[in-house]
Amino acid sequence: LPDTESNGAMAVGDRIRERIADKVFLRDKGINLRLTASAGVATLPDIGVTVDELLRAADDAMCWVKVHGKDGIQLAGVDD
């Protein structure tokens, strides 16, 4: 998301997460499967300046979501 600050990136990520949660898969097969998503957001230059730093920070934030209940989005560097 070029030229997007952390608040904007969090909003986009949350909209994507909500759309995934709202979708019912395999309804025509009688299964009614729903998915959830966990995501981490890392922005530059706030969190990192290299691709590796950003990916590591976003992955750490996603892992935080999974440990703290799943189906959410977390900004890197914020451990609420």
Tab-separated table of N, CA and C in Angstrom, residues 19-68:
chain	number	residue	atom	x	y	z
A	19	ARG	N	-14.269	-9.109	5.220
A	19	ARG	CA	-14.842	-9.717	4.013
A	19	ARG	C	-14.592	-11.212	3.956
A	20	ILE	N	-13.414	-11.622	4.399
A	20	ILE	CA	-13.131	-13.056	4.459
A	20	ILE	C	-14.072	-13.727	5.448
A	21	ALA	N	-14.255	-13.128	6.619
A	21	ALA	CA	-15.120	-13.705	7.656
A	21	ALA	C	-16.585	-13.759	7.219
A	22	ASP	N	-17.005	-12.804	6.388
A	22	ASP	CA	-18.401	-12.767	5.937
A	22	ASP	C	-18.721	-13.791	4.852
A	23	LYS	N	-17.716	-14.255	4.144
A	23	LYS	CA	-17.922	-15.162	3.021
A	23	LYS	C	-18.175	-16.581	3.514
A	24	VAL	N	-19.188	-17.236	2.949
A	24	VAL	CA	-19.475	-18.637	3.253
A	24	VAL	C	-19.000	-19.467	2.063
A	25	PHE	N	-18.132	-20.425	2.336
A	25	PHE	CA	-17.583	-21.291	1.309
A	25	PHE	C	-18.298	-22.643	1.312
A	26	LEU	N	-18.392	-23.250	0.152
A	26	LEU	CA	-18.948	-24.594	-0.040
A	26	LEU	C	-20.405	-24.701	0.402
A	27	ARG	N	-21.115	-23.602	0.359
A	27	ARG	CA	-22.535	-23.616	0.724
A	27	ARG	C	-23.311	-24.572	-0.169
A	28	ASP	N	-22.972	-24.588	-1.474
A	28	ASP	CA	-23.677	-25.453	-2.411
A	28	ASP	C	-23.442	-26.938	-2.129
A	29	LYS	N	-22.435	-27.263	-1.343
A	29	LYS	CA	-22.154	-28.651	-0.939
A	29	LYS	C	-22.748	-28.965	0.436
A	30	GLY	N	-23.436	-27.976	1.039
A	30	GLY	CA	-24.046	-28.168	2.341
A	30	GLY	C	-23.075	-28.076	3.505
A	31	ILE	N	-21.912	-27.478	3.283
A	31	ILE	CA	-20.890	-27.436	4.332
A	31	ILE	C	-20.902	-26.113	5.099
A	32	ASN	N	-21.171	-24.994	4.432
A	32	ASN	CA	-21.199	-23.669	5.066
A	32	ASN	C	-19.934	-23.378	5.876
A	33	LEU	N	-18.812	-23.395	5.212
A	33	LEU	CA	-17.515	-23.176	5.827
A	33	LEU	C	-17.184	-21.693	5.847
A	34	ARG	N	-16.733	-21.205	6.998
A	34	ARG	CA	-16.281	-19.819	7.133
A	34	ARG	C	-14.820	-19.819	7.531
A	35	LEU	N	-14.096	-18.822	7.048
A	35	LEU	CA	-12.681	-18.684	7.358
A	35	LEU	C	-12.438	-17.423	8.173
A	36	THR	N	-11.335	-17.407	8.885
A	36	THR	CA	-10.894	-16.201	9.570
A	36	THR	C	-9.498	-15.861	9.056
A	37	ALA	N	-9.047	-14.672	9.361
A	37	ALA	CA	-7.717	-14.249	8.930
A	37	ALA	C	-7.026	-13.496	10.057
A	38	SER	N	-5.736	-13.744	10.169
A	38	SER	CA	-4.886	-13.010	11.104
A	38	SER	C	-3.835	-12.297	10.275
A	39	ALA	N	-3.588	-11.030	10.593
A	39	ALA	CA	-2.634	-10.252	9.797
A	39	ALA	C	-1.811	-9.335	10.687
A	40	GLY	N	-0.622	-9.055	10.202
A	40	GLY	CA	0.243	-8.080	10.841
A	40	GLY	C	0.555	-6.970	9.858
A	41	VAL	N	0.642	-5.746	10.363
A	41	VAL	CA	0.929	-4.583	9.525
A	41	VAL	C	2.237	-3.955	10.005
A	42	ALA	N	3.128	-3.708	9.044
A	42	ALA	CA	4.379	-3.008	9.339
A	42	ALA	C	4.571	-1.940	8.268
A	43	THR	N	4.886	-0.740	8.708
A	43	THR	CA	5.051	0.371	7.767
A	43	THR	C	6.474	0.892	7.810
A	44	LEU	N	6.853	1.512	6.728
A	44	LEU	CA	8.162	2.116	6.720
A	44	LEU	C	8.025	3.614	6.627
A	45	PRO	N	8.870	4.361	7.209
A	45	PRO	CA	10.089	3.977	7.912
A	45	PRO	C	9.874	3.739	9.409
A	46	ASP	N	8.629	3.744	9.867
A	46	ASP	CA	8.332	3.615	11.307
A	46	ASP	C	8.904	2.338	11.919
A	47	ILE	N	8.710	1.227	11.245
A	47	ILE	CA	9.052	-0.080	11.802
A	47	ILE	C	10.338	-0.632	11.213
A	48	GLY	N	10.588	-0.381	9.969
A	48	GLY	CA	11.790	-0.893	9.329
A	48	GLY	C	12.041	-0.182	8.022
A	49	VAL	N	13.235	-0.344	7.503
A	49	VAL	CA	13.561	0.299	6.236
A	49	VAL	C	13.932	-0.704	5.155
A	50	THR	N	14.163	-1.952	5.544
A	50	THR	CA	14.448	-2.975	4.542
A	50	THR	C	13.246	-3.905	4.419
A	51	VAL	N	13.198	-4.613	3.310
A	51	VAL	CA	12.126	-5.582	3.099
A	51	VAL	C	12.146	-6.638	4.204
A	52	ASP	N	13.325	-7.131	4.541
A	52	ASP	CA	13.436	-8.148	5.585
A	52	ASP	C	12.912	-7.646	6.931
A	53	GLU	N	13.239	-6.403	7.289
A	53	GLU	CA	12.750	-5.834	8.552
A	53	GLU	C	11.234	-5.719	8.556
A	54	LEU	N	10.667	-5.261	7.445
A	54	LEU	CA	9.207	-5.115	7.362
A	54	LEU	C	8.510	-6.465	7.432
A	55	LEU	N	9.016	-7.434	6.691
A	55	LEU	CA	8.396	-8.771	6.707
A	55	LEU	C	8.491	-9.414	8.086
A	56	ARG	N	9.639	-9.285	8.725
A	56	ARG	CA	9.810	-9.855	10.062
A	56	ARG	C	8.857	-9.200	11.059
A	57	ALA	N	8.744	-7.885	10.994
A	57	ALA	CA	7.865	-7.167	11.917
A	57	ALA	C	6.398	-7.519	11.664
A	58	ALA	N	5.993	-7.598	10.397
A	58	ALA	CA	4.608	-7.963	10.076
A	58	ALA	C	4.317	-9.390	10.518
A	59	ASP	N	5.267	-10.288	10.322
A	59	ASP	CA	5.085	-11.678	10.747
A	59	ASP	C	4.974	-11.777	12.263
A	60	ASP	N	5.815	-11.045	12.978
A	60	ASP	CA	5.736	-11.033	14.447
A	60	ASP	C	4.370	-10.516	14.918
A	61	ALA	N	3.868	-9.471	14.259
A	61	ALA	CA	2.556	-8.916	14.624
A	61	ALA	C	1.449	-9.919	14.335
A	62	MET	N	1.546	-10.643	13.209
A	62	MET	CA	0.548	-11.662	12.892
A	62	MET	C	0.581	-12.784	13.935
A	63	CYS	N	1.773	-13.192	14.339
A	63	CYS	CA	1.886	-14.227	15.369
A	63	CYS	C	1.270	-13.763	16.684
A	64	TRP	N	1.426	-12.484	17.005
A	64	TRP	CA	0.804	-11.927	18.212
A	64	TRP	C	-0.714	-12.100	18.150
A	65	VAL	N	-1.298	-11.823	16.977
A	65	VAL	CA	-2.747	-11.993	16.808
A	65	VAL	C	-3.138	-13.444	17.054
A	66	LYS	N	-2.394	-14.365	16.493
A	66	LYS	CA	-2.726	-15.782	16.639
A	66	LYS	C	-2.638	-16.245	18.090
A	67	VAL	N	-1.675	-15.733	18.835
A	67	VAL	CA	-1.540	-16.098	20.247
A	67	VAL	C	-2.661	-15.481	21.084
A	68	HIS	N	-3.144	-14.309	20.669
A	68	HIS	CA	-4.133	-13.577	21.458
A	68	HIS	C	-5.557	-13.690	20.902
